[in-house]
Amino acid sequence: MSSTPAVELRGIGKRFPGVIANYDVDLNVRAGTIHAIVGENGAGKSTLMKTLYGMQEPDSGTISVEGTERRFKSPSDAINAGIGMVHQHFMLADNLTVLENIILGSEPGRRGIIDDTQARTRIADIMSAISTDLDLDMPVSELGVGERQRVEIVKVLFRGARILILDEPTAVLVPEEVDELFVTLSSLVNDGATVIFISHKLDEVLQVSNDITVMRQGTTVAETTPENIDRSGLAELMVGSELPSPAGRTSDIKDDVRLNVENLTVMGVEGRPAVDGASITIRSGEIVGIAGVEGNGQYELCAALLGLMPSSGTVTVDGADLTKATTRQRHDAGLAYIPFDRHREGLMLNAPLWENTLLGREDEDQFGKGPLVDAASVRAYTVDIIKRFGVLTPNETTPAFALSGGNQQKLIVGRTLTTNPGVLVAAHPTRGIDVGAQAAVWDEIRRARDNGMAVLLVSADLEELLGLSDSIAVMFGGSITATLNPDDVTASELGSYMTGTYEEVAS
Amino acid sequence: MTETATAPSGPSGPLAKILTPSRASGLRTSGTTLASSLLAVIIALGISAVMLFITGKDPVTAFTTITDTAQNTDKLLEMMRRATPLIFSATAVAIGFKMNIFNIGVEGQYLFAALMAAEAGSRISLPGPLHIAAILAVALISGAAWAGISAFLKVRKNIHEVISTIMLNYIALSFIQWLFNSFFRDDSVEGLNIKTTIIEESGRLPDLVEGRLNSMFIIALVVVAIFWVVVYRSTFGFKLRASGYNPTAASTAGISATKMTVIALLLSGAVAGLVAMQSVLGETHAYGPSATPIQLGFAGITVALLGRNHPVGIVIAALLFGFLDSTSAQLQLADVPNSIVKVMQAIIVLTVVIVNEAAVRRTNIKTAERARAELAAGSGA
C-alpha cells in the first residue's frame, strides 16, 4: 500500500457567524480505500466535505491531496486536483440523456462539436471498470434513483476524479440498490480510486469501509476500523460516551391532555406514506421527544400538525378538534411552531425584527388599530422580546439577516412563546446555534413547560432529546416504532432504534 | 432538511431578485434608493448623449430642447397628463410585485375595462357624480374580473400568472374586438374613428386645466396614496408583503397564500381597470380601437420597476416618463429622432436596475456590519 495518503487534513477549522462548524479536524484517508466518516446530524460532516470539495475555504488548517498541499477556492480547483463529489441531492438535468448528463460541462470534442464516439468509448471504459451498465441514450427522467446515482458516479469519474466523496449515498436507496452501490464502490477502489463515504448508518459503514473516522460536535473524535469496533461502540463514539444526565428534568406532568394525535397519515411524494398512522398524546407540562434519522417523517409530522400538509387522522388541541382547521385556526387554538429551518420557514430576512415579530400575529388586537398595523405597539413588544430572550441586536429595526443564527432563533422562540401556546411543536429548536443561546432557548422551553405547556420536541441532538424529554418516540420510515423512557435508554440503544436495528442488538 | 414544498411559492431566482426590491430598514434606504435612481438617470443621459453623438446628432441641441420643454407650463401639464395612466398601470403592477406576483396582464385588463366602462357609461344616465362613479366602478370590476381569471388559474390549476396574464392579453384583444364589432360599436360613426356610443355629459370627468389636464390626475394621486397606506400601513398589506418576502414563512405563520394571491391579483386588476379612464372619462368619452391608448400596461411594468414599486417612486417615474414622452414632438422639430426618447427610457430603466441592485447589496452589507459594530461597542461598554 502506498504510504502517501490520498487526502490529509490537518487542523481544519471553519466558523460561521454564531456557530463553530468545524474545529481541529484531522483526517487521513489512505489511497485505494473506502473511508467512512460518521457522525450525528450537525456533527460537521457536511461542512468538512464542502471544505474538501472547495465549496468553502477553511479559516484554518491545511488540505493535502496525494502529498501536495492545496488551497481550493472553488469546486473546480478540487476537480482539478482529482476530487469529485456525488451529492445527496443529485445534480442531473432530467430532460437530458444519460450521455449528455455525463459529459455536461466537460464535453470532449473540438471547436464546439462534441465527439460523440470518443465520449461513448470513454464512458464504456469507465462503466466496465466499475462493473456497471447504463443505457446512455435514456433520458435521466426515466431512471430510478439508484441508476441516477450511478450516472452521478460515472459523471464524476468522467471528469477524471480519483478521489470520490459520496454524501449520504444510501439515504435515498432501497436495500438492493444499496448492495449494488457497494459493489460499485468495491470495483472503484480495486481500480485504484479512493472513496470518502459519509453516513450515519452504522451497519453500512461497518460493512463497506476500510477505515472509519468519527465526528462529533464539529471535530474528529476517533479513528478506527470495522475490525476493531462494533455497532454499539460506534454509536457511543458518535453521541459521546458521556450521556447527559437527565436529572435536570423536574417535570410535573398534569392529567389533562393538551395534544392528542390519532392515526395521523401523510402521503409522501412517491405514494408511500411519509407519516404512517402516528398517534401521540401529550399532557400539560410534558415534553415528548421525537428521535429519528432525518427524513423519517418528522418534518411531515410537524407540517401536518400545523395544517401545512394534507393528512388523514385526527388532531385535537385542548379538546378542540383541529383536523380540518387551517394553519391560522390551529395557531389560534394554541398550537405554536418553532420551524425546522428558520430562514426558510420562520423569518423574513430582509424585514426589520419588529415586522418579523408581527409575522403570524398580525391579526392580534394588541398589534392593530382598526385595519392598520399599530407599529409603535409591535415595536415596543419586540423590544420586550429582545430584552427577555437576550436577543443581541442594535435595536428592533435591524433587519433579521444582520443577526447571528442564535439570535435569530431567540427572536423566533420569543415570538412563539409569548403567545402563551398550549402546545408547542419545536423542531430542532437549538440547531446550529452557539452554546449560550442553546441554554437560553432550553430554559425558556422548560419555563413554559412548567407553566403547563405541552411540547413535541423534534431533534437530531440526542443530548437535547434525552435531557429535555419525558418520553421519547422513535420515528423510523414514517412510523413511530418505539416509545422509550429517557431514564433507561442508552445512547447506543437509541441509535439502534433510530436506524431500525434494535431487535438485532437486543437478541 | 426535508425538501417539501408547503406553499405555492412565488417566482424566485434572478428575475424575482431584480424585480423585488430588497429592503432594509428606515429612511436611510429610501435615501439610498433615491440617490441611486438619480445616479442611474444621469448615467442614462450620458449614454444617450453618446448614442446621439454616434448617430451624428448634436446631444447639446437635444438636451437643450428637453430642458426648454421643462420651462413650458403647457408641456408640464402634458407631462402630468401622460403620467396619469402610467401611475395607474405601474401601481397595478406594483401591487402584484409586493407579493411576488407578476401581473403582466395589465394591458388586457385595462383595455377590457375601458370597453366595458365606456359601453356601460353610454347606456346609463345618472346625475353627474353618480354617473362617473358608476363608470369607475364598472372599470374597477371589469379589470378585477379579467385578472381574476389568472387568479383562478393560479390557485386552482397551478398555472403560473406570468403565462396566464400574458396569454390573457392576447385573448383580451380578440375578445374586445369581437365585443366591439358585434355589439358595442356606434354604427352612426364611419371611417377610422369608430367608437362606442359617446357618454353623456353627466358621465364626463371635468378637466383640472381646461383642455390640458383632466381631474383623473388627482384620482391617480389618491389611488397611489391609498396604495401606500394599504401596503405599508395596514395589516392586510403586511400579509401581502410577508407573502412576498418569504412565501413559505408566511404560510407557516398561517397567512393563506391562496387567499393573498387571489386578493392581490383582483386588486391589481381593479387598479389596472383605471388606466384608460382618463381617455374614457375625460377625453374621448368612448372606447375606440384607435382612440383608446394602448401599450400603457407594458409601460406600467417599466415605470413600476423604475419606481422600485414604491408609491413615491412610481409617481416620480411616471412623471419622468410622461415628461420624456412630452418632449418627443419638440425633439422632432429640432431634427432629433424622437425614438431617442424611447431609447433613453429603456436605458434609464436598465441602469436603475443595475445601480439599485448594487446599492441595495452595499446597504445590506453595511447594515450587517453596523449591527455587528454596534453590538461590539455595546458589549465593550
PDB file of N, CA and C in Angstrom, chain B residues 276-334:
ATOM      1  N   ALA B 276     -57.222  53.464 -18.517  1.00  0.00           N
ATOM      2  CA  ALA B 276     -57.720  54.223 -19.670  1.00  0.00           C
ATOM      3  C   ALA B 276     -58.861  55.172 -19.303  1.00  0.00           C
ATOM      4  N   MET B 277     -59.101  55.351 -18.018  1.00  0.00           N
ATOM      5  CA  MET B 277     -60.241  56.186 -17.628  1.00  0.00           C
ATOM      6  C   MET B 277     -60.015  57.663 -17.945  1.00  0.00           C
ATOM      7  N   GLN B 278     -58.773  58.097 -17.990  1.00  0.00           N
ATOM      8  CA  GLN B 278     -58.517  59.472 -18.401  1.00  0.00           C
ATOM      9  C   GLN B 278     -59.068  59.710 -19.799  1.00  0.00           C
ATOM     10  N   SER B 279     -58.860  58.712 -20.656  1.00  0.00           N
ATOM     11  CA  SER B 279     -59.355  58.814 -22.025  1.00  0.00           C
ATOM     12  C   SER B 279     -60.875  58.694 -22.057  1.00  0.00           C
ATOM     13  N   VAL B 280     -61.406  57.697 -21.353  1.00  0.00           N
ATOM     14  CA  VAL B 280     -62.851  57.427 -21.432  1.00  0.00           C
ATOM     15  C   VAL B 280     -63.660  58.523 -20.732  1.00  0.00           C
ATOM     16  N   LEU B 281     -63.218  58.921 -19.554  1.00  0.00           N
ATOM     17  CA  LEU B 281     -64.000  59.895 -18.789  1.00  0.00           C
ATOM     18  C   LEU B 281     -63.685  61.340 -19.164  1.00  0.00           C
ATOM     19  N   GLY B 282     -62.447  61.578 -19.611  1.00  0.00           N
ATOM     20  CA  GLY B 282     -62.055  62.966 -19.767  1.00  0.00           C
ATOM     21  C   GLY B 282     -61.770  63.421 -21.178  1.00  0.00           C
ATOM     22  N   GLU B 283     -61.530  62.502 -22.110  1.00  0.00           N
ATOM     23  CA  GLU B 283     -61.094  62.952 -23.430  1.00  0.00           C
ATOM     24  C   GLU B 283     -62.016  62.500 -24.551  1.00  0.00           C
ATOM     25  N   THR B 284     -62.040  61.204 -24.819  1.00  0.00           N
ATOM     26  CA  THR B 284     -62.837  60.739 -25.956  1.00  0.00           C
ATOM     27  C   THR B 284     -64.272  60.408 -25.574  1.00  0.00           C
ATOM     28  N   HIS B 285     -64.518  60.167 -24.273  1.00  0.00           N
ATOM     29  CA  HIS B 285     -65.847  59.832 -23.763  1.00  0.00           C
ATOM     30  C   HIS B 285     -66.415  58.600 -24.450  1.00  0.00           C
ATOM     31  N   ALA B 286     -65.511  57.717 -24.865  1.00  0.00           N
ATOM     32  CA  ALA B 286     -65.955  56.483 -25.508  1.00  0.00           C
ATOM     33  C   ALA B 286     -64.749  55.558 -25.587  1.00  0.00           C
ATOM     34  N   TYR B 287     -65.025  54.298 -25.978  1.00  0.00           N
ATOM     35  CA  TYR B 287     -63.916  53.409 -26.300  1.00  0.00           C
ATOM     36  C   TYR B 287     -63.823  53.324 -27.805  1.00  0.00           C
ATOM     37  N   GLY B 288     -62.620  53.395 -28.343  1.00  0.00           N
ATOM     38  CA  GLY B 288     -62.445  53.202 -29.782  1.00  0.00           C
ATOM     39  C   GLY B 288     -61.117  52.539 -30.028  1.00  0.00           C
ATOM     40  N   PRO B 289     -61.060  51.616 -30.979  1.00  0.00           N
ATOM     41  CA  PRO B 289     -59.809  50.893 -31.224  1.00  0.00           C
ATOM     42  C   PRO B 289     -58.641  51.832 -31.495  1.00  0.00           C
ATOM     43  N   SER B 290     -58.900  52.958 -32.145  1.00  0.00           N
ATOM     44  CA  SER B 290     -57.785  53.861 -32.401  1.00  0.00           C
ATOM     45  C   SER B 290     -57.784  55.048 -31.446  1.00  0.00           C
ATOM     46  N   ALA B 291     -58.903  55.226 -30.722  1.00  0.00           N
ATOM     47  CA  ALA B 291     -58.988  56.373 -29.824  1.00  0.00           C
ATOM     48  C   ALA B 291     -58.446  56.054 -28.438  1.00  0.00           C
ATOM     49  N   THR B 292     -58.593  54.801 -28.008  1.00  0.00           N
ATOM     50  CA  THR B 292     -58.135  54.432 -26.671  1.00  0.00           C
ATOM     51  C   THR B 292     -56.645  54.095 -26.733  1.00  0.00           C
ATOM     52  N   PRO B 293     -55.861  54.718 -25.859  1.00  0.00           N
ATOM     53  CA  PRO B 293     -54.415  54.476 -25.911  1.00  0.00           C
ATOM     54  C   PRO B 293     -54.072  53.025 -25.565  1.00  0.00           C
ATOM     55  N   ILE B 294     -53.066  52.506 -26.256  1.00  0.00           N
ATOM     56  CA  ILE B 294     -52.637  51.133 -25.992  1.00  0.00           C
ATOM     57  C   ILE B 294     -51.200  51.137 -25.470  1.00  0.00           C
ATOM     58  N   GLN B 295     -50.724  49.960 -25.104  1.00  0.00           N
ATOM     59  CA  GLN B 295     -49.342  49.746 -24.642  1.00  0.00           C
ATOM     60  C   GLN B 295     -49.043  50.332 -23.261  1.00  0.00           C
ATOM     61  N   LEU B 296     -50.062  50.910 -22.612  1.00  0.00           N
ATOM     62  CA  LEU B 296     -49.798  51.523 -21.313  1.00  0.00           C
ATOM     63  C   LEU B 296     -49.549  50.482 -20.235  1.00  0.00           C
ATOM     64  N   GLY B 297     -50.082  49.271 -20.438  1.00  0.00           N
ATOM     65  CA  GLY B 297     -49.880  48.210 -19.457  1.00  0.00           C
ATOM     66  C   GLY B 297     -48.429  47.796 -19.391  1.00  0.00           C
ATOM     67  N   PHE B 298     -47.827  47.673 -20.562  1.00  0.00           N
ATOM     68  CA  PHE B 298     -46.417  47.279 -20.588  1.00  0.00           C
ATOM     69  C   PHE B 298     -45.535  48.406 -20.060  1.00  0.00           C
ATOM     70  N   ALA B 299     -45.896  49.643 -20.439  1.00  0.00           N
ATOM     71  CA  ALA B 299     -45.135  50.784 -19.921  1.00  0.00           C
ATOM     72  C   ALA B 299     -45.206  50.811 -18.403  1.00  0.00           C
ATOM     73  N   GLY B 300     -46.346  50.377 -17.845  1.00  0.00           N
ATOM     74  CA  GLY B 300     -46.523  50.367 -16.396  1.00  0.00           C
ATOM     75  C   GLY B 300     -45.516  49.457 -15.702  1.00  0.00           C
ATOM     76  N   ILE B 301     -45.187  48.336 -16.348  1.00  0.00           N
ATOM     77  CA  ILE B 301     -44.194  47.430 -15.764  1.00  0.00           C
ATOM     78  C   ILE B 301     -42.870  48.171 -15.627  1.00  0.00           C
ATOM     79  N   THR B 302     -42.511  48.886 -16.697  1.00  0.00           N
ATOM     80  CA  THR B 302     -41.252  49.633 -16.681  1.00  0.00           C
ATOM     81  C   THR B 302     -41.271  50.715 -15.611  1.00  0.00           C
ATOM     82  N   VAL B 303     -42.382  51.421 -15.516  1.00  0.00           N
ATOM     83  CA  VAL B 303     -42.462  52.509 -14.539  1.00  0.00           C
ATOM     84  C   VAL B 303     -42.404  51.956 -13.119  1.00  0.00           C
ATOM     85  N   ALA B 304     -43.091  50.836 -12.889  1.00  0.00           N
ATOM     86  CA  ALA B 304     -43.063  50.222 -11.555  1.00  0.00           C
ATOM     87  C   ALA B 304     -41.637  49.823 -11.206  1.00  0.00           C
ATOM     88  N   LEU B 305     -40.961  49.279 -12.188  1.00  0.00           N
ATOM     89  CA  LEU B 305     -39.577  48.852 -11.997  1.00  0.00           C
ATOM     90  C   LEU B 305     -38.703  50.048 -11.645  1.00  0.00           C
ATOM     91  N   LEU B 306     -38.865  51.117 -12.425  1.00  0.00           N
ATOM     92  CA  LEU B 306     -38.076  52.323 -12.200  1.00  0.00           C
ATOM     93  C   LEU B 306     -38.397  52.929 -10.832  1.00  0.00           C
ATOM     94  N   GLY B 307     -39.663  52.868 -10.461  1.00  0.00           N
ATOM     95  CA  GLY B 307     -40.075  53.443  -9.176  1.00  0.00           C
ATOM     96  C   GLY B 307     -39.889  52.489  -8.020  1.00  0.00           C
ATOM     97  N   ARG B 308     -39.236  51.348  -8.259  1.00  0.00           N
ATOM     98  CA  ARG B 308     -38.967  50.344  -7.222  1.00  0.00           C
ATOM     99  C   ARG B 308     -40.243  49.944  -6.491  1.00  0.00           C
ATOM    100  N   ASN B 309     -41.374  49.953  -7.196  1.00  0.00           N
ATOM    101  CA  ASN B 309     -42.656  49.527  -6.629  1.00  0.00           C
ATOM    102  C   ASN B 309     -43.084  50.356  -5.428  1.00  0.00           C
ATOM    103  N   HIS B 310     -42.432  51.480  -5.253  1.00  0.00           N
ATOM    104  CA  HIS B 310     -42.796  52.335  -4.123  1.00  0.00           C
ATOM    105  C   HIS B 310     -43.692  53.462  -4.630  1.00  0.00           C
ATOM    106  N   PRO B 311     -44.743  53.811  -3.845  1.00  0.00           N
ATOM    107  CA  PRO B 311     -45.698  54.823  -4.308  1.00  0.00           C
ATOM    108  C   PRO B 311     -45.016  56.109  -4.788  1.00  0.00           C
ATOM    109  N   VAL B 312     -44.129  56.648  -3.977  1.00  0.00           N
ATOM    110  CA  VAL B 312     -43.475  57.903  -4.366  1.00  0.00           C
ATOM    111  C   VAL B 312     -42.626  57.679  -5.616  1.00  0.00           C
ATOM    112  N   GLY B 313     -41.915  56.576  -5.626  1.00  0.00           N
ATOM    113  CA  GLY B 313     -41.086  56.240  -6.781  1.00  0.00           C
ATOM    114  C   GLY B 313     -41.908  56.126  -8.049  1.00  0.00           C
ATOM    115  N   ILE B 314     -43.084  55.523  -7.917  1.00  0.00           N
ATOM    116  CA  ILE B 314     -43.938  55.342  -9.086  1.00  0.00           C
ATOM    117  C   ILE B 314     -44.373  56.694  -9.641  1.00  0.00           C
ATOM    118  N   VAL B 315     -44.780  57.596  -8.752  1.00  0.00           N
ATOM    119  CA  VAL B 315     -45.232  58.912  -9.220  1.00  0.00           C
ATOM    120  C   VAL B 315     -44.079  59.635  -9.925  1.00  0.00           C
ATOM    121  N   ILE B 316     -42.901  59.604  -9.303  1.00  0.00           N
ATOM    122  CA  ILE B 316     -41.755  60.283  -9.910  1.00  0.00           C
ATOM    123  C   ILE B 316     -41.414  59.654 -11.264  1.00  0.00           C
ATOM    124  N   ALA B 317     -41.388  58.327 -11.291  1.00  0.00           N
ATOM    125  CA  ALA B 317     -41.041  57.631 -12.533  1.00  0.00           C
ATOM    126  C   ALA B 317     -42.065  57.908 -13.624  1.00  0.00           C
ATOM    127  N   ALA B 318     -43.347  57.916 -13.245  1.00  0.00           N
ATOM    128  CA  ALA B 318     -44.400  58.180 -14.229  1.00  0.00           C
ATOM    129  C   ALA B 318     -44.260  59.596 -14.779  1.00  0.00           C
ATOM    130  N   LEU B 319     -43.965  60.546 -13.881  1.00  0.00           N
ATOM    131  CA  LEU B 319     -43.786  61.932 -14.335  1.00  0.00           C
ATOM    132  C   LEU B 319     -42.571  62.025 -15.260  1.00  0.00           C
ATOM    133  N   LEU B 320     -41.497  61.325 -14.908  1.00  0.00           N
ATOM    134  CA  LEU B 320     -40.307  61.351 -15.759  1.00  0.00           C
ATOM    135  C   LEU B 320     -40.618  60.812 -17.152  1.00  0.00           C
ATOM    136  N   PHE B 321     -41.311  59.680 -17.183  1.00  0.00           N
ATOM    137  CA  PHE B 321     -41.659  59.105 -18.484  1.00  0.00           C
ATOM    138  C   PHE B 321     -42.622  60.006 -19.235  1.00  0.00           C
ATOM    139  N   GLY B 322     -43.587  60.574 -18.489  1.00  0.00           N
ATOM    140  CA  GLY B 322     -44.533  61.488 -19.108  1.00  0.00           C
ATOM    141  C   GLY B 322     -43.801  62.692 -19.697  1.00  0.00           C
ATOM    142  N   PHE B 323     -42.812  63.149 -18.959  1.00  0.00           N
ATOM    143  CA  PHE B 323     -42.033  64.298 -19.414  1.00  0.00           C
ATOM    144  C   PHE B 323     -41.257  63.953 -20.695  1.00  0.00           C
ATOM    145  N   LEU B 324     -40.568  62.815 -20.656  1.00  0.00           N
ATOM    146  CA  LEU B 324     -39.792  62.421 -21.837  1.00  0.00           C
ATOM    147  C   LEU B 324     -40.707  62.251 -23.046  1.00  0.00           C
ATOM    148  N   ASP B 325     -41.877  61.638 -22.815  1.00  0.00           N
ATOM    149  CA  ASP B 325     -42.831  61.487 -23.916  1.00  0.00           C
ATOM    150  C   ASP B 325     -43.252  62.843 -24.460  1.00  0.00           C
ATOM    151  N   SER B 326     -43.455  63.790 -23.555  1.00  0.00           N
ATOM    152  CA  SER B 326     -43.965  65.094 -23.979  1.00  0.00           C
ATOM    153  C   SER B 326     -42.921  65.884 -24.769  1.00  0.00           C
ATOM    154  N   THR B 327     -41.643  65.487 -24.669  1.00  0.00           N
ATOM    155  CA  THR B 327     -40.620  66.230 -25.407  1.00  0.00           C
ATOM    156  C   THR B 327     -40.456  65.737 -26.836  1.00  0.00           C
ATOM    157  N   SER B 328     -41.095  64.602 -27.153  1.00  0.00           N
ATOM    158  CA  SER B 328     -40.765  63.974 -28.437  1.00  0.00           C
ATOM    159  C   SER B 328     -41.119  64.865 -29.634  1.00  0.00           C
ATOM    160  N   ALA B 329     -42.223  65.624 -29.530  1.00  0.00           N
ATOM    161  CA  ALA B 329     -42.597  66.492 -30.651  1.00  0.00           C
ATOM    162  C   ALA B 329     -41.537  67.574 -30.867  1.00  0.00           C
ATOM    163  N   GLN B 330     -41.091  68.153 -29.738  1.00  0.00           N
ATOM    164  CA  GLN B 330     -40.071  69.207 -29.812  1.00  0.00           C
ATOM    165  C   GLN B 330     -38.774  68.680 -30.418  1.00  0.00           C
ATOM    166  N   LEU B 331     -38.417  67.457 -29.978  1.00  0.00           N
ATOM    167  CA  LEU B 331     -37.176  66.862 -30.476  1.00  0.00           C
ATOM    168  C   LEU B 331     -37.240  66.691 -31.989  1.00  0.00           C
ATOM    169  N   GLN B 332     -38.410  66.262 -32.444  1.00  0.00           N
ATOM    170  CA  GLN B 332     -38.606  66.066 -33.869  1.00  0.00           C
ATOM    171  C   GLN B 332     -38.364  67.386 -34.616  1.00  0.00           C
ATOM    172  N   LEU B 333     -38.930  68.472 -34.043  1.00  0.00           N
ATOM    173  CA  LEU B 333     -38.742  69.783 -34.657  1.00  0.00           C
ATOM    174  C   LEU B 333     -37.262  70.158 -34.694  1.00  0.00           C
ATOM    175  N   ALA B 334     -36.511  69.730 -33.655  1.00  0.00           N
ATOM    176  CA  ALA B 334     -35.088  70.055 -33.588  1.00  0.00           C
ATOM    177  C   ALA B 334     -34.256  69.053 -34.387  1.00  0.00           C
TER     178      ALA B 334
END
